[in-house]
Coordinates of C-alpha atoms in Angstrom, one line a residue:
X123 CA 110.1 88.6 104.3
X124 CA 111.0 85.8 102.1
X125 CA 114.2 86.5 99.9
X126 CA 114.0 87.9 96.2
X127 CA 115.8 84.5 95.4
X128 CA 113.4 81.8 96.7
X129 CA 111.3 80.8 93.9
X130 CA 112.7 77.7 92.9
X131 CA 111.8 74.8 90.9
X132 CA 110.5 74.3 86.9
X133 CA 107.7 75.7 85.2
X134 CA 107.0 72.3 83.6
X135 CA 106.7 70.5 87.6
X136 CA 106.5 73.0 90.4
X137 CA 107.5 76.2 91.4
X138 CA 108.1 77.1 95.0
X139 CA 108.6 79.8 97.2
X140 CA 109.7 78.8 100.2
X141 CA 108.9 74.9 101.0
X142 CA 106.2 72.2 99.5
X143 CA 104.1 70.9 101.6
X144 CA 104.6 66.9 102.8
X145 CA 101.2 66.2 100.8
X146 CA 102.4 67.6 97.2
X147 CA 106.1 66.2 98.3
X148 CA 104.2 62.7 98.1
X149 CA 102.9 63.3 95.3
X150 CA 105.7 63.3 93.0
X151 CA 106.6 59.6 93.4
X152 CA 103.3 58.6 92.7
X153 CA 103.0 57.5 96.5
X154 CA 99.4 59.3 97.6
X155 CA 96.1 57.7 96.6
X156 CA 93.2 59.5 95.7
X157 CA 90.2 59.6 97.4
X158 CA 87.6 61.3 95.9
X159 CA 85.1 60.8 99.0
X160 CA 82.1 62.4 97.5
X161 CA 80.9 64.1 94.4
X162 CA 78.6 66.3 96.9
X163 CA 79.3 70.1 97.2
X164 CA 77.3 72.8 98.4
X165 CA 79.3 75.1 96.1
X166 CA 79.2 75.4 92.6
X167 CA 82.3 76.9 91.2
X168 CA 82.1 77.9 87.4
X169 CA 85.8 76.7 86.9
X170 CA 85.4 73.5 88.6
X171 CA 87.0 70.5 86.6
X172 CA 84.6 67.6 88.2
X173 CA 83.2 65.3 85.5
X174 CA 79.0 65.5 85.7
X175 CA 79.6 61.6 85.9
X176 CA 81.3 62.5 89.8
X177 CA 79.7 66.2 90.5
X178 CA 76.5 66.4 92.4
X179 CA 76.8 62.8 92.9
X180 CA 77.1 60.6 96.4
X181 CA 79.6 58.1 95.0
X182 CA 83.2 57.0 95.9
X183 CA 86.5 56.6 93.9
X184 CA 90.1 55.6 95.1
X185 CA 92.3 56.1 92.1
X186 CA 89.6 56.1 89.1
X187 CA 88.5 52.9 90.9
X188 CA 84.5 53.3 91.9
X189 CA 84.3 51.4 95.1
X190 CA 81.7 50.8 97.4
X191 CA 83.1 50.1 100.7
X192 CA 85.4 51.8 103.1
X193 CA 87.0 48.5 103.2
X194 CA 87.6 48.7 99.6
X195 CA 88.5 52.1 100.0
X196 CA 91.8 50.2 102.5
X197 CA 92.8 47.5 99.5
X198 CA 93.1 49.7 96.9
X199 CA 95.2 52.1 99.0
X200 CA 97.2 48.6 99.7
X201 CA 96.9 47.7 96.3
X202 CA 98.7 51.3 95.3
X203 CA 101.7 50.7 98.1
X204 CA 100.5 54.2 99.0
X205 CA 102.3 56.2 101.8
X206 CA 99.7 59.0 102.0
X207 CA 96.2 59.5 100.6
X208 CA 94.7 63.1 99.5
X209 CA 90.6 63.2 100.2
X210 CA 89.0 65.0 98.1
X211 CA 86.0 65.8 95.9
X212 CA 83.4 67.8 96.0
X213 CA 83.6 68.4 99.6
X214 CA 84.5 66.0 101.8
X215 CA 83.2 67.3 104.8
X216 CA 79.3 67.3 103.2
X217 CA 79.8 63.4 104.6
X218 CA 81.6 64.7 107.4
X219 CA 80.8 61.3 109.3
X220 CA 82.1 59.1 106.3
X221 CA 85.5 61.1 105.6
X222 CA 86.5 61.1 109.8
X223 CA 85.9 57.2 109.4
X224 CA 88.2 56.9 106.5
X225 CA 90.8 59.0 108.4
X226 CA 90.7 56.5 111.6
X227 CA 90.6 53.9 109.6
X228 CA 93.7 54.7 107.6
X229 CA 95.8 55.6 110.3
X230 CA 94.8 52.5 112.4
X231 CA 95.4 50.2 108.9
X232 CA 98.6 52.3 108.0
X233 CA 99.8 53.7 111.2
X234 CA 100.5 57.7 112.0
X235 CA 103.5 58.2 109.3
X236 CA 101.0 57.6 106.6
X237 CA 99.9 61.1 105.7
X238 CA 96.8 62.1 104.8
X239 CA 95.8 65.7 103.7
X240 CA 92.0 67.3 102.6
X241 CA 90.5 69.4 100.8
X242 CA 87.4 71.5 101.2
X243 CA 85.4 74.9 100.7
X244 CA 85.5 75.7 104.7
X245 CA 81.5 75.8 104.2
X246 CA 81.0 72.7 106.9
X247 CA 84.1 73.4 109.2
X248 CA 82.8 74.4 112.0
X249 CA 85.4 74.1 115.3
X250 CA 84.0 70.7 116.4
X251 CA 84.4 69.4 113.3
X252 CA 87.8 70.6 112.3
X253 CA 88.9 69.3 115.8
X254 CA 87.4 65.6 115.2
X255 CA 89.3 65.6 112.4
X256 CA 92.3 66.9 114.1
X257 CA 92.3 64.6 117.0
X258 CA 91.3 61.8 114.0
X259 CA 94.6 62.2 112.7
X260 CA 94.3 64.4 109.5
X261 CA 98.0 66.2 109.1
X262 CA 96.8 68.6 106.6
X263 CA 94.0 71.0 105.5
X264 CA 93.5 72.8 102.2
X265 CA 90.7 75.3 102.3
X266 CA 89.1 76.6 98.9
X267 CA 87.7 79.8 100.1
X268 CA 85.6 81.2 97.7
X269 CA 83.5 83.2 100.1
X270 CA 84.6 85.3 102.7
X271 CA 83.0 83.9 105.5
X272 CA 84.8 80.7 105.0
X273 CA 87.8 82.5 105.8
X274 CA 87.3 82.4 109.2
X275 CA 87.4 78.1 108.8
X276 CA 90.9 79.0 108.3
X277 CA 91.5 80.5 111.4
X278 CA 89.5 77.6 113.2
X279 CA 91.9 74.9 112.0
X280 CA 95.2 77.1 112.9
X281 CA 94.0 78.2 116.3
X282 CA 92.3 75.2 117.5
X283 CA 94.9 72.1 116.0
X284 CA 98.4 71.4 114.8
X285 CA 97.5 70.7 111.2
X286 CA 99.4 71.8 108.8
X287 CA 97.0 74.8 107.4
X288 CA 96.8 76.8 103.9
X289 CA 94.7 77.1 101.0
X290 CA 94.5 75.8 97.5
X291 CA 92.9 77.7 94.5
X292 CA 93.4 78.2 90.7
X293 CA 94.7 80.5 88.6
X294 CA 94.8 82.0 85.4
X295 CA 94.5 85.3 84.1
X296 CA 92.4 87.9 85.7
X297 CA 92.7 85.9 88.6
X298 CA 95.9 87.4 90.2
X299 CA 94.1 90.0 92.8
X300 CA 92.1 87.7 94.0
X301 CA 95.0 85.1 94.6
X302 CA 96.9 88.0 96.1
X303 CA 93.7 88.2 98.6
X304 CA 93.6 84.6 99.3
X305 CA 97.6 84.6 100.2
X306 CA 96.3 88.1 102.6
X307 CA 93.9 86.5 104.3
X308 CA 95.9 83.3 104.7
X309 CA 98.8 84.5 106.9
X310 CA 96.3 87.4 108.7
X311 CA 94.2 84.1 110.1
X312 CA 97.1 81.6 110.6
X313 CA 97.9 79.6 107.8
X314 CA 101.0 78.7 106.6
X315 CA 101.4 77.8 102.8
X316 CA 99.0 78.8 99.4
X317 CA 98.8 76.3 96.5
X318 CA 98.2 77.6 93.3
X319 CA 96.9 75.1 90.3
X320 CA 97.1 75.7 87.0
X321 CA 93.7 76.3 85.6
X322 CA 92.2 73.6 84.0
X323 CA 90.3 73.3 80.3
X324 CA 88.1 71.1 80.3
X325 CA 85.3 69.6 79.5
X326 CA 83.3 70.4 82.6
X327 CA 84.3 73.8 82.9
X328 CA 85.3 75.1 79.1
X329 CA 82.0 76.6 78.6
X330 CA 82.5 78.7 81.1
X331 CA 86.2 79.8 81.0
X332 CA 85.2 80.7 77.3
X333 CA 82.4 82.4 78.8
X334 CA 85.1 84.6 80.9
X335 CA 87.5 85.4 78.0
X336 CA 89.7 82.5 78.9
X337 CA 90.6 79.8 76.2
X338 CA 92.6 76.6 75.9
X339 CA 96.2 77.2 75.2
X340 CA 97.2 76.0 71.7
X341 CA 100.3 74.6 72.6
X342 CA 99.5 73.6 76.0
X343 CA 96.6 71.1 76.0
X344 CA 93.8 71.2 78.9
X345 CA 95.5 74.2 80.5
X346 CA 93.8 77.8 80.5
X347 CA 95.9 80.5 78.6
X348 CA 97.9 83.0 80.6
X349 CA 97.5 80.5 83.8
X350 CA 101.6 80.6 84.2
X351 CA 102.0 83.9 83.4
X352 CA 99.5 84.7 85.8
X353 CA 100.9 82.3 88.7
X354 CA 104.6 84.3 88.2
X355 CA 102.7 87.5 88.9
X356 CA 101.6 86.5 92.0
X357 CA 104.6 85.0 93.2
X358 CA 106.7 87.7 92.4
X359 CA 104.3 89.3 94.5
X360 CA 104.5 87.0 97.5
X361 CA 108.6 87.1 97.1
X362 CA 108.3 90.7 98.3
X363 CA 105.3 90.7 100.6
X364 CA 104.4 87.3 102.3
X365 CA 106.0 85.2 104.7
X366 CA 104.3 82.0 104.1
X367 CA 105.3 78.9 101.2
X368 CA 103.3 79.4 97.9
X369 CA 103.2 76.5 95.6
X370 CA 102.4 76.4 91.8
X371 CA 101.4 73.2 90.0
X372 CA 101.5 73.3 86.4
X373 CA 98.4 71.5 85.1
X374 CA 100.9 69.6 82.6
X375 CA 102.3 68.2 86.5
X376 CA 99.2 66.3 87.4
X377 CA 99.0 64.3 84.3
X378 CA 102.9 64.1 82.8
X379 CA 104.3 63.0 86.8
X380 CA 101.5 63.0 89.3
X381 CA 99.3 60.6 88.0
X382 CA 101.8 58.9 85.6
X383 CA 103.7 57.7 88.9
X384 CA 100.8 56.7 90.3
X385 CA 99.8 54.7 88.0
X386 CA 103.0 52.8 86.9
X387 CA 103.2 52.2 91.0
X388 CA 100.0 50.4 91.1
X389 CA 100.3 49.0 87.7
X390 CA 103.4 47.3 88.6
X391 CA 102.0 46.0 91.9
X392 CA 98.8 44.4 90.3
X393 CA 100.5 43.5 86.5
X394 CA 98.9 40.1 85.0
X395 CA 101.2 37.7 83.1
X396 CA 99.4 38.8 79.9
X397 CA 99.9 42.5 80.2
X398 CA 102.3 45.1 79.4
X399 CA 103.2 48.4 81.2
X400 CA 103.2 51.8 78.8
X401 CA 105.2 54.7 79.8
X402 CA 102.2 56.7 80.8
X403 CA 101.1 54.0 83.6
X404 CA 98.3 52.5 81.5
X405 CA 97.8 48.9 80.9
X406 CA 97.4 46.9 77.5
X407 CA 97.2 43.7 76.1
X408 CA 95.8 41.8 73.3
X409 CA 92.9 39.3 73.0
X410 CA 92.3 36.2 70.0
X411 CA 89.2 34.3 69.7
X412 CA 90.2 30.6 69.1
X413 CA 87.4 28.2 68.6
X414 CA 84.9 30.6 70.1
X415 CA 87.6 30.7 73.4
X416 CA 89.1 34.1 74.1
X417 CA 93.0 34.2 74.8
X418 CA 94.5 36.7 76.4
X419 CA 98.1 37.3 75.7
X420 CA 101.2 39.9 75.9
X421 CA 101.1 42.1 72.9
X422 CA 104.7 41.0 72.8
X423 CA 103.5 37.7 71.4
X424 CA 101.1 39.2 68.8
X425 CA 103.2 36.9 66.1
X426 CA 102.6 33.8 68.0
X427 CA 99.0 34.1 67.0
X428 CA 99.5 34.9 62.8
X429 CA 96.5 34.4 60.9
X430 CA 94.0 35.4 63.5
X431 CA 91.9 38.4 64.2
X432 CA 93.1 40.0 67.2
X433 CA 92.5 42.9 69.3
X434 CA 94.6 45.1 71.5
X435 CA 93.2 46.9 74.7
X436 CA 94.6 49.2 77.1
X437 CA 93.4 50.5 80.4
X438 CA 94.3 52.2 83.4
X439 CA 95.6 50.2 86.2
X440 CA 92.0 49.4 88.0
X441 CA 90.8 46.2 89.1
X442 CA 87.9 46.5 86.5
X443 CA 90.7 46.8 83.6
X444 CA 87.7 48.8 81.8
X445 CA 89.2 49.9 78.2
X446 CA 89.7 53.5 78.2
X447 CA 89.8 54.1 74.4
X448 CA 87.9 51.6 71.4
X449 CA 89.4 48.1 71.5
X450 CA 92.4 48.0 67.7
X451 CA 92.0 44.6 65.7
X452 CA 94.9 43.8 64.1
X453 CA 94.5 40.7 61.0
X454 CA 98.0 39.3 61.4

């Protein structure tokens, strides 16, 4: 059994037991895209944090960026200077035929060291398909199992392939047995490593938390109350009766590091002359209308342009530089 002593880490980034996996490893620089493949699922889980703009929906992002290619899908990865990518969304493997074509593609782009890990349900892996994507070049699988015949997916993948194998699932209070299960049923069928998130409060799913006695926790914003408290239960569970890794990610993780790095990385790579970097990765800069011609210019040089009307945008770093919040005029 692991050691009484192996949970390492920091509430506020990660906490481990054992070893993180190569995927989440990546993800701390801000050096795996995103795919979200598809916003198709054929399960419907009440605490699922999909936006109705994605869920239900056949569409493709890389990074917040909606594109319509797999070529696309290849630039913006470039674009990022990514070393892995995560595929996710809904379920990948609902477009089975699309995600094993991204995989081929990236590794044929990127070449085998770029590392590329997936999530699903289990619902649609069947052997042949978990072998395809095997032999493809996928290094990783996370299963969400939230029924119990999709458990057996899991011992598909670790009998039949070399992926690295485990499962990934929230928590939050009330939620500790059945993590316990997961972590069970996990090293009886092969697997190798649990990843525990944070739950989630959000819009998507608040409804229903609230309809589940969960609520937002006042001093931690978007995250469900009692989630850590309910994560160091069940590790101090694993520390004395699982052999595998178990991973938590603080929901304050994915926005404060994860994405952050992300975003400055690809900000940085694709920064216009008139633009400035914030600290959270997002992108701003100001516009003037001068004899009905807009300027755009680095809010740096806002008092180059006294007298004038002028507003100030910000973004995140996608091609489409689509404001995420109302545009602030400034009279100067």
């Amino acid at each position: 059994m692991l050691s009484k002593n192996e949970i390492k880490g920091d509430k506020r980034l990660a906490l481990v037991l054992g070893k993180m996996e190569k995927g989440c490893e990546l993800c701390f620089p801000g050096l795996k895209a995103v795919i979200f493949i598809t916003g198709i699922c054929g399960d419907n889980c009440y605490y699922c944090p999909v936006s109705k703009e994605r869920f239900g929906k056949d569409i493709i992002y890389v990074n917040e960026e909606k594109v319509n290619s797999l070529e696309e899908v290849v630039l913006e990865i470039e674009r990022q200077g990514a070393m892995g990518a995560s595929i996710t969304g809904g379920d990948p493997l609902a477009v089975y035929p699309r995600t094993l074509e991204v995989i081929k593609i990236l590794k044929d782009r990127f070449g085998k060291e770029f590392h590329i890990h997936l999530y699903t349900s289990g619902r649609y892996a069947t052997p042949d398909v978990l072998l395809s994507l095997w032999k493809a070049g996928l290094d990783e699988i996370r299963f969400h199992p939230v029924k119990e015949e999709y458990k057996k997916a899991i011992e598909y993948a670790s009998r039949l392939t070399s992926m690295r194998v485990g499962a990934e699932i929230p928590i939050a209070k009330g939620l500790e047995n059945w993590a316990i299960n997961v972590i069970k049923d996990v090293e009886k069928y092969g697997g190798s490593f649990v990843n525990l998130d944070e739950m989630e409060f959000v819009e998507p799913n608040a409804a229903a938390l609230i309809s589940r006695g969960l609520n937002e926790d006042e001093k931690r914003p978007f995250t469900a109350k009692g989630s850590y408290e309910a994560a160091i239960k069940v590790l101090e569970w694993a520390k004395q009766n699982s052999n595998i890794y178990i991973h938590f990610c603080p929901a304050s993780f994915k926005d404060s590091v994860q994405t952050k790095n992300r975003f400055i990385r690809l900000a940085k790579n694709d920064k216009r002359w008139y633009e400035e970097i914030t600290s959270y990765g997002t992108i701003i800069w100001g516009e003037v209308n001068i004899n009905n011609e807009t300027i755009k210019f680095n809010p740096k040089n806002v008092n180059l342009y006294k007298g004038y009307s002028i507003k100030i945008f910000e973004s995140h770093p996608t091609r489409s530089r689509r404001p995420i919040i109302n545009e602030e005029t400034i009279n100067t």
